[in-house]
Tab-separated table of C-alpha atoms in Angstrom:
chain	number	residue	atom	x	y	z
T	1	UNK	CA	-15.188	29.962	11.098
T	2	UNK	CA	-14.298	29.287	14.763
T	3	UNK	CA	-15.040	25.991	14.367
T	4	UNK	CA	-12.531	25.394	11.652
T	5	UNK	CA	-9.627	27.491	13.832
T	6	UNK	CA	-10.224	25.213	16.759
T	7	UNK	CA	-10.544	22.216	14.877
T	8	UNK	CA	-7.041	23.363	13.115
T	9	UNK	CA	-5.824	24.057	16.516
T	10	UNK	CA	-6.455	20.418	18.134
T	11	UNK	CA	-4.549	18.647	15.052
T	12	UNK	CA	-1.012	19.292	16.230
T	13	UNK	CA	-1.911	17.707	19.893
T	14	UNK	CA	-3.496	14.540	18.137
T	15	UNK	CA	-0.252	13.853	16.745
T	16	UNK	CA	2.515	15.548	19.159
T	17	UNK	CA	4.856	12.556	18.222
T	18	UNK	CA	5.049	14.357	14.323
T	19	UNK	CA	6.127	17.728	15.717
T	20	UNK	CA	7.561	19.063	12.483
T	21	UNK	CA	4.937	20.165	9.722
T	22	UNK	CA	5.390	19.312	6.490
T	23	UNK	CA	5.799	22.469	4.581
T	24	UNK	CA	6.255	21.088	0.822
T	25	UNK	CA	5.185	17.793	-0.681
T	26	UNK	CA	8.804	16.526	-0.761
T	27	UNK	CA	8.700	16.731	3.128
T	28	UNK	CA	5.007	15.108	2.914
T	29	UNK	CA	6.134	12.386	0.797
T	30	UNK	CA	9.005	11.546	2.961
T	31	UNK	CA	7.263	11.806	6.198
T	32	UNK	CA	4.336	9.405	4.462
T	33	UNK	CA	6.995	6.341	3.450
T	34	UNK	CA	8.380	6.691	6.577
T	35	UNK	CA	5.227	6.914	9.177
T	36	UNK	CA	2.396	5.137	6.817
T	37	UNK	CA	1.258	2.234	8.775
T	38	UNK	CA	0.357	-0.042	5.521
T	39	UNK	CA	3.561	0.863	4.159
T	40	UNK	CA	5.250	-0.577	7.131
T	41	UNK	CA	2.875	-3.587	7.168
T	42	UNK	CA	4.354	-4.578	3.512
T	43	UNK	CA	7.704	-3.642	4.541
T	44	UNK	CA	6.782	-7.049	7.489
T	45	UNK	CA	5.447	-8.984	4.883
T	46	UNK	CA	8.544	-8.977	2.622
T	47	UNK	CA	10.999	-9.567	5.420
T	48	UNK	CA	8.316	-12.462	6.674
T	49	UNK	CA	9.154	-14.052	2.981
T	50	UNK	CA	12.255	-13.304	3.018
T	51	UNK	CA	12.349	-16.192	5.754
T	52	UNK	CA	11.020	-18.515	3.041
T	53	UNK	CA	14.336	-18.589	1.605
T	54	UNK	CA	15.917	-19.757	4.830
T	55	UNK	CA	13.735	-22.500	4.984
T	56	UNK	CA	14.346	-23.927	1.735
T	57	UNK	CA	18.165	-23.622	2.067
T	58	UNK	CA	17.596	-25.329	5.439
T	59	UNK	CA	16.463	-28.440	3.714
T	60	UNK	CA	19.230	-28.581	1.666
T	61	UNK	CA	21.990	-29.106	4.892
T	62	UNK	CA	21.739	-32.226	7.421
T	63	UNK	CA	19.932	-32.685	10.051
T	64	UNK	CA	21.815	-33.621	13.486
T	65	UNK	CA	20.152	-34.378	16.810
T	66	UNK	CA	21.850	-35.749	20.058
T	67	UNK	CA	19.486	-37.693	22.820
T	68	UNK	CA	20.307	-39.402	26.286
T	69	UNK	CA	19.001	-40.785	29.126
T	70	UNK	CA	20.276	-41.487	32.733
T	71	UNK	CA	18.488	-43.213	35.710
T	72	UNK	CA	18.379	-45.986	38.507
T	73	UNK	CA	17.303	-49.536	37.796
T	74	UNK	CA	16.586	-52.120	40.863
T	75	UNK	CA	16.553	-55.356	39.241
T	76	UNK	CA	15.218	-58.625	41.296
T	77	UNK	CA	16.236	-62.124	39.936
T	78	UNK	CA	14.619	-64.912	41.574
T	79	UNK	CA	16.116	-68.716	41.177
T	80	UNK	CA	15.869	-72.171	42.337
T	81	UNK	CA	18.380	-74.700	42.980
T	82	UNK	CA	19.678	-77.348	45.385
T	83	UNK	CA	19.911	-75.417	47.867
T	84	UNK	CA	16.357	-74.342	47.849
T	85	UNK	CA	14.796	-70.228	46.170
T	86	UNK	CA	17.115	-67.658	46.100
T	87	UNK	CA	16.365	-64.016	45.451
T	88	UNK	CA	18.983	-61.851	43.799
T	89	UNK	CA	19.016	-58.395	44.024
T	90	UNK	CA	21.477	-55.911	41.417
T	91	UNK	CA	21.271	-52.159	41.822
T	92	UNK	CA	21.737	-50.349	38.451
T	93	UNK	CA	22.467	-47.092	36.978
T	94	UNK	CA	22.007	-47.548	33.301
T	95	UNK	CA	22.790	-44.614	31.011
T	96	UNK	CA	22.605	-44.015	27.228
T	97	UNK	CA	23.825	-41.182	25.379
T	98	UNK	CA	22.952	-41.336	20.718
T	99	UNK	CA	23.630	-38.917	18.107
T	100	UNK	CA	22.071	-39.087	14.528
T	101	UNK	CA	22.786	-37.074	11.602
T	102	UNK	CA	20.395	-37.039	8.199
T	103	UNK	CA	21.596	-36.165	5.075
T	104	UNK	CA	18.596	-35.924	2.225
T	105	UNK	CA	20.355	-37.058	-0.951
T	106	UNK	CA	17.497	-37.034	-3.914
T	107	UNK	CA	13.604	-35.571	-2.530
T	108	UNK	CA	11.755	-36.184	-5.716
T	109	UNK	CA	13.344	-32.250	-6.552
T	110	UNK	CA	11.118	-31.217	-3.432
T	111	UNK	CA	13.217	-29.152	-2.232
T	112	UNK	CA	14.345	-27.292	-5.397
T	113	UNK	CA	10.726	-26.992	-5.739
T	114	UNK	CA	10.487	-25.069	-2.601
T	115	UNK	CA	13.703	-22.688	-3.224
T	116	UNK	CA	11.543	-21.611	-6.460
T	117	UNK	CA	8.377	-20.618	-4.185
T	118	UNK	CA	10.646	-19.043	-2.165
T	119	UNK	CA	12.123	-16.986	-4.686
T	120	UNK	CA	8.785	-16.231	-5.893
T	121	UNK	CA	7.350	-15.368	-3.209
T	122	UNK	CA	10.080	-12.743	-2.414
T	123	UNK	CA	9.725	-11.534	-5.844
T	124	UNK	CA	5.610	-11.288	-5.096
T	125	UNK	CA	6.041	-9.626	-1.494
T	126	UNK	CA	8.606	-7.252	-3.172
T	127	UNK	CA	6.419	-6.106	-5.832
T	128	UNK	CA	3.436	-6.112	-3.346
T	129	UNK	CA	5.711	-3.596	-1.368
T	130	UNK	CA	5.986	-1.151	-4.485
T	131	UNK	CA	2.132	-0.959	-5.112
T	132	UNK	CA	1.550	-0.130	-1.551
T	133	UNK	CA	4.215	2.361	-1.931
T	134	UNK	CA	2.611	3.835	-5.304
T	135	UNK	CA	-0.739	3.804	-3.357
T	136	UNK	CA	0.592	5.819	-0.600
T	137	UNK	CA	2.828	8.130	-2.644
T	138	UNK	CA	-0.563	8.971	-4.515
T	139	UNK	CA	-3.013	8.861	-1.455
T	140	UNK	CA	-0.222	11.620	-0.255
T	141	UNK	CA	-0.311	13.811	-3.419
T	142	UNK	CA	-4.144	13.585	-3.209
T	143	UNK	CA	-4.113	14.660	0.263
T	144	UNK	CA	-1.876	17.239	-0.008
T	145	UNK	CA	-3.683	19.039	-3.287
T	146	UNK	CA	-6.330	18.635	-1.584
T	147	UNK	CA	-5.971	20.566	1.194
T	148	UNK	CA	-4.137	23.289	-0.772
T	149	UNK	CA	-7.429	23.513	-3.116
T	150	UNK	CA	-9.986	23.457	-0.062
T	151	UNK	CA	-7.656	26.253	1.726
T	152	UNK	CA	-8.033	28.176	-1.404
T	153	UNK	CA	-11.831	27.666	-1.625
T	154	UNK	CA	-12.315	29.160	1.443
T	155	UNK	CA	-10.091	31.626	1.079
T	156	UNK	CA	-11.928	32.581	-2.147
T	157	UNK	CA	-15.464	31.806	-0.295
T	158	UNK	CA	-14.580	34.780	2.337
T	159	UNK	CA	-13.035	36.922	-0.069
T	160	UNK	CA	-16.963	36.825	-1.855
T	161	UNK	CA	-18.769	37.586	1.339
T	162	UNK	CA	-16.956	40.311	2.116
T	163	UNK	CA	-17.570	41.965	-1.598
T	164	UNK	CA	-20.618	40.582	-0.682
T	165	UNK	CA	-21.113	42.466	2.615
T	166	UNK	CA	-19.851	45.629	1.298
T	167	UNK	CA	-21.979	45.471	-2.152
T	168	UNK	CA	-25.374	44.955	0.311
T	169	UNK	CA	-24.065	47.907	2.975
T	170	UNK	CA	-23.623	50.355	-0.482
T	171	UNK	CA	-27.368	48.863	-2.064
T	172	UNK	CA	-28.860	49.989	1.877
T	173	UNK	CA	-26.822	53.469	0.916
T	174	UNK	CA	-28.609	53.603	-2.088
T	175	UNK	CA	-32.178	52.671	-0.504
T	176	UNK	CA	-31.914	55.267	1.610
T	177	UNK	CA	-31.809	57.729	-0.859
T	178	UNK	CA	-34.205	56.323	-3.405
T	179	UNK	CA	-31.647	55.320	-6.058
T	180	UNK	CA	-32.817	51.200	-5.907
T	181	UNK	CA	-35.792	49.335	-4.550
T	182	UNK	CA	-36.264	46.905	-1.516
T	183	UNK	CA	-35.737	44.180	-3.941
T	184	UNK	CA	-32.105	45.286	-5.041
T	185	UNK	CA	-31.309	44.714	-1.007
T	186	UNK	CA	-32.986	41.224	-0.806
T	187	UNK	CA	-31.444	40.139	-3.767
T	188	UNK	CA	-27.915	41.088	-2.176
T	189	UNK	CA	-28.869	39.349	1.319
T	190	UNK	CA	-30.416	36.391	-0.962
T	191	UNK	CA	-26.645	35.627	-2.255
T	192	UNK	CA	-24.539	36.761	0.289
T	193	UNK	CA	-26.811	33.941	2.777
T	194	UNK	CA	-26.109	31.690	-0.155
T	195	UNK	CA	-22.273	32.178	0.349
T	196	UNK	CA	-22.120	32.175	3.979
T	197	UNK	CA	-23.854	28.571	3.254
T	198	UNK	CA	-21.494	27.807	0.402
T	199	UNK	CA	-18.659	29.112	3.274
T	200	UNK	CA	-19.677	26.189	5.572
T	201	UNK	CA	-19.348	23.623	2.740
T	202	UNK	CA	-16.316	24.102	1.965
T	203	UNK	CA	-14.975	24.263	5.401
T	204	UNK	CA	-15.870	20.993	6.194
T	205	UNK	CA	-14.513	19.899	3.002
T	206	UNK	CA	-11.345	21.517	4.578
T	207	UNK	CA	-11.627	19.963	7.372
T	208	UNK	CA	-11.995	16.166	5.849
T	209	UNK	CA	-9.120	16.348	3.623
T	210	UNK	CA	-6.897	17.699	7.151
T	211	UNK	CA	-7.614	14.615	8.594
T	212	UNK	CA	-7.167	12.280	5.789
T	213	UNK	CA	-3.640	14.070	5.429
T	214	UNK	CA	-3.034	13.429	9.058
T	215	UNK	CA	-4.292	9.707	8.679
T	216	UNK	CA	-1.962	9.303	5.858
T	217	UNK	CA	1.048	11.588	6.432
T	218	UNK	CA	0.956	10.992	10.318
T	219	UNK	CA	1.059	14.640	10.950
T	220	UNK	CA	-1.330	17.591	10.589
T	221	UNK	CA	-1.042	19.651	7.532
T	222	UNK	CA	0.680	23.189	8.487
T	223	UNK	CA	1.829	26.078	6.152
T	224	UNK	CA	1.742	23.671	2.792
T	225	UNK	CA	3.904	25.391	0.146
T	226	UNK	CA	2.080	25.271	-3.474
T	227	UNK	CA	3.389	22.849	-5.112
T	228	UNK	CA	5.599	24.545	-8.878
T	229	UNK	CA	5.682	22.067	-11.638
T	230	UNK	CA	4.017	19.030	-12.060
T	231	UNK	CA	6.008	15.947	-12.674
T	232	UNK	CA	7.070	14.324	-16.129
T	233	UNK	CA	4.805	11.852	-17.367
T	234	UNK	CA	5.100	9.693	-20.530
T	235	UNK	CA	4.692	11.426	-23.817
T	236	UNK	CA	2.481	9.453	-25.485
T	237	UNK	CA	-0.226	6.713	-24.364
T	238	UNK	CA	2.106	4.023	-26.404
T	239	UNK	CA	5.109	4.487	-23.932
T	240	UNK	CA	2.640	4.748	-21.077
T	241	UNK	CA	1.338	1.814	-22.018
T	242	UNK	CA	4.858	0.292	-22.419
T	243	UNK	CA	6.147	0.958	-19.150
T	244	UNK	CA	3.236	-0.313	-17.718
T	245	UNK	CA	3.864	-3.797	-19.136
T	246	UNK	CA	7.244	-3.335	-17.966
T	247	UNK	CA	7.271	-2.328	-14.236
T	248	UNK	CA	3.866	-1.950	-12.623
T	249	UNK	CA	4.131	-3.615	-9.460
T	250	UNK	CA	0.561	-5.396	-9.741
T	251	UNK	CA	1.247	-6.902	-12.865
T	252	UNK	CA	4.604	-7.634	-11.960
T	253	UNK	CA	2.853	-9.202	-8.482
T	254	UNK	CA	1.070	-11.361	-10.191
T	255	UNK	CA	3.381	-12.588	-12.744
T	256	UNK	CA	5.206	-13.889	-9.410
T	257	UNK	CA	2.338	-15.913	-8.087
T	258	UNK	CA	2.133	-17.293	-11.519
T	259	UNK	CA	5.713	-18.764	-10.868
T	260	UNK	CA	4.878	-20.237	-7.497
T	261	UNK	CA	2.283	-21.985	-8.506
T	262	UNK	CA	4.382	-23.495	-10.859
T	263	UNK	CA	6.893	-24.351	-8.202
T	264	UNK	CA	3.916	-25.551	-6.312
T	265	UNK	CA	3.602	-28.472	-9.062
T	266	UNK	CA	6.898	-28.974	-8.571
T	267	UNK	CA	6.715	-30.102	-4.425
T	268	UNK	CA	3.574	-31.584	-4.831
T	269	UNK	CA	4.621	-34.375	-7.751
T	270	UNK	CA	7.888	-35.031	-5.773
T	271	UNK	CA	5.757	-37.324	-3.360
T	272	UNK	CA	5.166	-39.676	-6.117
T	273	UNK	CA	9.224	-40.030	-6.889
T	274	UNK	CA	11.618	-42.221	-4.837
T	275	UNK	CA	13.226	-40.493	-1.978
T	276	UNK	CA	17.166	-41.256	-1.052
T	277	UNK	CA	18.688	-40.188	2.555
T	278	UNK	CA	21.354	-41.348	4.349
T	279	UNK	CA	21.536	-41.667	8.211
T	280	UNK	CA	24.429	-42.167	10.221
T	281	UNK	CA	23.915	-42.865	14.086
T	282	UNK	CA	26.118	-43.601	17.114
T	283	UNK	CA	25.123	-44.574	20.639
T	284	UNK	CA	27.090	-45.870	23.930
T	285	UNK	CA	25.179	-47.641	26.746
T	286	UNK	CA	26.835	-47.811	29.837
T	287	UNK	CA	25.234	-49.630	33.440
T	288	UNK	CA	27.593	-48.068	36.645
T	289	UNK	CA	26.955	-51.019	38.444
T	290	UNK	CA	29.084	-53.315	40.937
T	291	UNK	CA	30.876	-54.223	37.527
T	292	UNK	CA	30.676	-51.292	35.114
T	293	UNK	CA	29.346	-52.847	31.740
T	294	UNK	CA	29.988	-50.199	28.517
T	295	UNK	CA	28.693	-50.841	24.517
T	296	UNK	CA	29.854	-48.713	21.543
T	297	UNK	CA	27.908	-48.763	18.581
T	298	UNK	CA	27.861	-46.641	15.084
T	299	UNK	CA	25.937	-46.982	11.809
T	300	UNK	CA	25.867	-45.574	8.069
T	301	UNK	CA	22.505	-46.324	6.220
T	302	UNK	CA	21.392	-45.266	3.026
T	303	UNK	CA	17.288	-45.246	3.107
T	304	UNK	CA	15.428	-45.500	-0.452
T	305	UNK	CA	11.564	-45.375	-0.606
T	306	UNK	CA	9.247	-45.256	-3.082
T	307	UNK	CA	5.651	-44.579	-3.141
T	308	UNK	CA	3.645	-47.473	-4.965
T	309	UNK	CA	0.026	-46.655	-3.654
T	310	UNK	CA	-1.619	-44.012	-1.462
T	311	UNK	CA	-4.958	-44.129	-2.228
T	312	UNK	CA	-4.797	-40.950	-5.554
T	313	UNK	CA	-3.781	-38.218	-2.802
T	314	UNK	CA	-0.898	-37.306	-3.875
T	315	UNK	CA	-2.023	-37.327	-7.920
T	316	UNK	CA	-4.423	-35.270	-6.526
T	317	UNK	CA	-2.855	-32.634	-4.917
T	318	UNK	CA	-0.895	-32.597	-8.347
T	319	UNK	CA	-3.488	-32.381	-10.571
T	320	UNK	CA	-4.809	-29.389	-8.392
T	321	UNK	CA	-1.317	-27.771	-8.239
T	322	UNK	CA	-1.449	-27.905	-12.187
T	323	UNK	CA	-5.022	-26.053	-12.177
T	324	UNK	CA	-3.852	-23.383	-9.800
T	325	UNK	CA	-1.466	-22.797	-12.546
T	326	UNK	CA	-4.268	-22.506	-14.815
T	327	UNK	CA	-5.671	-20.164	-12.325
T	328	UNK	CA	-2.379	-18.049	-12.151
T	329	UNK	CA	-2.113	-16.958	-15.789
T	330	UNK	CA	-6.031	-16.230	-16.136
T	331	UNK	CA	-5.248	-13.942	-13.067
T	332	UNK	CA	-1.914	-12.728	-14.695
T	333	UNK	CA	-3.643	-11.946	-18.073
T	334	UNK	CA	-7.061	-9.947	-16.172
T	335	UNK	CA	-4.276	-8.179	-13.972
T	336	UNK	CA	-2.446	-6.912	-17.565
T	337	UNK	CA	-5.646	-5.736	-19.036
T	338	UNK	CA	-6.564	-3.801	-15.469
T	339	UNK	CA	-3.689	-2.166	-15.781
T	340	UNK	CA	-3.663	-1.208	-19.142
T	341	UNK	CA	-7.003	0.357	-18.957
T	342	UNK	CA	-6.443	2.253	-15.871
T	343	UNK	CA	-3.454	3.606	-18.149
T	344	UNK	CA	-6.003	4.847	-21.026
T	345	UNK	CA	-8.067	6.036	-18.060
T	346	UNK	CA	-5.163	8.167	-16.337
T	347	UNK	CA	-3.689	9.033	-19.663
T	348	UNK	CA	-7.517	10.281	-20.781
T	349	UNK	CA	-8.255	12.409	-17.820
T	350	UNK	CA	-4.867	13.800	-17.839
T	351	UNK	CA	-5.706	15.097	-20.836
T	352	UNK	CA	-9.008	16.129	-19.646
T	353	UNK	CA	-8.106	17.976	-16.950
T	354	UNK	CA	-5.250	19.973	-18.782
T	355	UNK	CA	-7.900	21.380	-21.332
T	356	UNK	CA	-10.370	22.040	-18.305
T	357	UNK	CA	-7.573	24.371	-16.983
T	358	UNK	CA	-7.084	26.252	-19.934
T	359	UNK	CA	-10.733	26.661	-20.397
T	360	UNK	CA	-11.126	27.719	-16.763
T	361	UNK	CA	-8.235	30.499	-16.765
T	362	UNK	CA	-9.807	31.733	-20.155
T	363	UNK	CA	-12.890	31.991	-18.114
T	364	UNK	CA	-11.360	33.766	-14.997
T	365	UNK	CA	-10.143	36.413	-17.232
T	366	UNK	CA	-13.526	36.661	-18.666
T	367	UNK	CA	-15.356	36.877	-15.810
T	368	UNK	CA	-12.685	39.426	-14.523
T	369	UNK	CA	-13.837	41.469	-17.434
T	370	UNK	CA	-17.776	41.017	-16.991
T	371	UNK	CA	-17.698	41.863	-13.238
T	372	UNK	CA	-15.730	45.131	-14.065
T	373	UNK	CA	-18.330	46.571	-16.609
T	374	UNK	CA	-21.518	45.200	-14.727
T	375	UNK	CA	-20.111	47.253	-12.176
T	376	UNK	CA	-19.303	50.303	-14.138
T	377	UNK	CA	-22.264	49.803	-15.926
T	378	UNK	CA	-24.417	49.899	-12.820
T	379	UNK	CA	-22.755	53.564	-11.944
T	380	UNK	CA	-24.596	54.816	-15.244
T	381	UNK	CA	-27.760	53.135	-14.955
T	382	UNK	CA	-27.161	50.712	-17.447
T	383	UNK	CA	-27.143	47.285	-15.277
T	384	UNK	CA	-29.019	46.301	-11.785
T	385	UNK	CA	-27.927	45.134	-8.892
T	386	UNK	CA	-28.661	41.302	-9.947
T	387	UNK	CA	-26.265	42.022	-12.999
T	388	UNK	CA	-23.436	42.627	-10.739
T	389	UNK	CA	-24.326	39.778	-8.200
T	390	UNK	CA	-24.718	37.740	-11.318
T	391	UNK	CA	-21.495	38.990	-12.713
T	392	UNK	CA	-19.709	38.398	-9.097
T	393	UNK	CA	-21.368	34.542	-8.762
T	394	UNK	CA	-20.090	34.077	-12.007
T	395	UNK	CA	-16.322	35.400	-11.477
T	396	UNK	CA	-16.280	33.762	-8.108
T	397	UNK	CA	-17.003	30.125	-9.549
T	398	UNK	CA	-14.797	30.792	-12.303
T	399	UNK	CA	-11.831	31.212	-9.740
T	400	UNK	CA	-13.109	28.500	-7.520
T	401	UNK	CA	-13.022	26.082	-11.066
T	402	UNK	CA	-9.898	26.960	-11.547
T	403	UNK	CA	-8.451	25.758	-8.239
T	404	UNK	CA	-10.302	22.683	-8.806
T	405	UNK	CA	-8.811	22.578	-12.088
T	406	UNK	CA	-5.256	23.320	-10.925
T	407	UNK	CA	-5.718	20.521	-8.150
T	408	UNK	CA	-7.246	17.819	-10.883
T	409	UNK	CA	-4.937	18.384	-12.976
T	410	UNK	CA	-1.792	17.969	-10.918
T	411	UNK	CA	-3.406	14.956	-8.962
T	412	UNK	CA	-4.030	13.609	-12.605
T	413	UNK	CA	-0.469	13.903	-13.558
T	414	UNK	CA	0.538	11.599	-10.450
T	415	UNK	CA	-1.788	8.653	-11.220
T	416	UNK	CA	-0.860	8.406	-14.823
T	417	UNK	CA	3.006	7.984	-12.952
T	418	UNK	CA	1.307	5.588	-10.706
T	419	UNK	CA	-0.859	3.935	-13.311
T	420	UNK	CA	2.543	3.059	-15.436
T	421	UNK	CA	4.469	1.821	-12.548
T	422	UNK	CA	6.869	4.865	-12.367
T	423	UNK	CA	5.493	6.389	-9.028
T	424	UNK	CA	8.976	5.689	-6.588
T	425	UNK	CA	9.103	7.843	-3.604
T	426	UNK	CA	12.980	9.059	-5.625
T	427	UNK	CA	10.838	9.680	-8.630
T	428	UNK	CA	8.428	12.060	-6.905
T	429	UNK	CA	11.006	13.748	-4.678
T	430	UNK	CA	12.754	14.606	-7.397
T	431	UNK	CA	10.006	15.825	-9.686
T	432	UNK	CA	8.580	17.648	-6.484
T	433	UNK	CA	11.451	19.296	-5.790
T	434	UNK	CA	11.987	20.692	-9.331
């Protein structure tokens, strides 16, 4: 036990920067969307594609450039006539100063081509950002039952060695004066070592889901609040199902892809059409010589090519674009049926889980019962000591079950949100905070 209080104690100074605890899952679910480093990592990657569109609205405008050049020019002339070789010498300063401007008029509809990826790509980076959300959303709930069910445990795991401890002291009492045998007291110190061991498990189970809460919330986990109503899921596996097809952000991901490959196809067959630009240019060349010389000259051309041969390339980069399509929908139509089974699977152990937690408070207040007569029962003779420890391991689990119950069965409630695509950081606050 000291080791868990000083490994509780160290948390906060790992992570001084998150001062404030996170007292309900609201404030954990906040604190997670704003600190989670993959979350933030997404957030990058959408603004990154977000330059995409830039790019192919940049293609769209012209293109203007400016150049010049200045230096000094010694020029020797050397000549014969009557008068015999003559050498001619001119000092010059030539300079030259040109501006161009392109204009792409028809690309072979490259460039509507690329504002399609773009677009897609957005889209894909988007819905990319709201499954890392989900995942983190989730990973938070997790983290956060999780350490209210260990606490619990161990709560529940000290509670039994001290009924335990005083169950063994009263079988010595009863030694003493004859009433039981040696092996009444060894069967008492047989389970109460057996809980002390069972103790230590389940403080380092503690102890692992603190630190994934701090790896995931960016804080340590301090005076957690239990958490009073699950959220609303979908009523039947049909609109679970439905909403699935509708929103969830990996299906919706890859429907995305699917449409830029298809823009894909698009750029890569406009290198087999004609391309149109125009051009305009202007330059002035000037020599500050002994006689200053100047020339002016502008232009307007209109520049048409056409690809006749290059060797298959470029049919080749479309015929590939055109499989990647291919590609696309078979990973489109795999993504829909992953997500529509890990909606029977959520919606299935949702249900699970909410008839393991009726069966395991029937069984609490079963067990409640049993461990009350063993022990009056053992005042009139009637049971032995193993009854009641029997009776006790039994009631103990039973509560122990039930927080694992309670835990599964709110956890299981998130990921059928999260399997349909509903799990928003506004949808959980809100549900958390009811």
């Amino acid at each position: 036990m000291r080791i868990l209080v000083a490994s509780i104690a160290i948390l906060p100074a790992i992570f001084g920067a998150y001062a404030a605890s996170a007292d309900t899952l609201e404030e954990a679910l906040v604190a997670a969307h704003a600190n989670n480093p993959n979350l933030e990592e997404a957030r990058l990657a959408l603004r990154s594609a977000r330059e995409d569109r830039a790019q192919a609205v940049a293609a769209y405008l012209p293109s203007l450039g400016i150049s010049g050049s200045a230096g000094v020019q010694t020029v020797e002339t050397d000549s014969t006539s009557i008068f015999g070789p003559t050498t001619t010498q001119s000092d010059l300063e030539p300079t030259t100063a040109n501006a161009q401007v392109t204009q792409q008029v028809f690309t072979g509809f490259r460039r509507s081509g690329q504002s399609r990826l773009a677009r897609a790509n957005i889209d894909a980076a988007s819905e990319g950002l709201r499954g890392r959300a989900q995942d983190v959303l989730l990973a938070t709930v997790n983290v956060y039952i999780s350490v209210l069910r260990d606490t619990e445990i161990v709560r529940l795991r000290e509670e039994h060695i001290r009924d335990l401890s005083t169950l063994l002291a009263g079988t010595r009492r009863r030694l003493d004066v004859g009433e039981v045998s040696r092996t009444d007291v060894a069967q008492a110190q047989t389970r109460l070592a057996g809980a002390r061991a069972a103790l230590a498990r389940s403080q380092a189970d503690l102890e692992n889901s603190q630190a994934r809460y701090m790896a995931i919330v960016g804080r340590a986990p301090e005076g957690l609040l239990p958490v009073s109503a699950s959220p609303q899921t979908p009523h039947t596996l049909e609109e679970a199902v439905r909403q699935a097809d509708d929103r969830h952000p990996d299906l919706g991901q890859a429907e995305s892809q699917e449409r830029a490959a298809r823009a894909q196809v698009t750029i890569e067959r406009s290198a087999l059409l004609p391309q149109i630009s125009v051009v305009g240019r202007a330059d002035e060349n000037r020599d500050f010589s002994t006689s200053e010389s100047r020339r002016e000259s502008s232009s307007a051309v209109a520049q048409f090519s056409m690809p006749l041969f290059e060797g298959g390339y470029a049919w080749s980069r479309t015929r590939q674009s055109r499989l990647n399509v291919g590609r696309a929908e078979a990973r489109t139509e795999a993504q829909r049926r992953e997500v529509f089974a890990n909606v029977n699977a959520a919606w299935n152990n949702l249900i699970a889980a909410r008839e393991i937690l009726t069966a395991a408070n029937e069984q609490v207040e079963a067990s409640a019962i049993a461990v009350d007569g063993a022990q009056r029962e053992r005042g009139y003779g009637l049971r032995s000591t193993l009854d009641v420890l029997d009776a006790q391991e039994e009631a103990r689990n039973a509560l122990i079950g039930r927080a694992r119950a309670n835990a599964d069965a709110t956890i299981a409630s998130y990921s059928l949100l999260a399997a349909s695509g509903a799990l928003t950081l506004d949808a959980a606050i809100g549900r958390a905070a009811d």
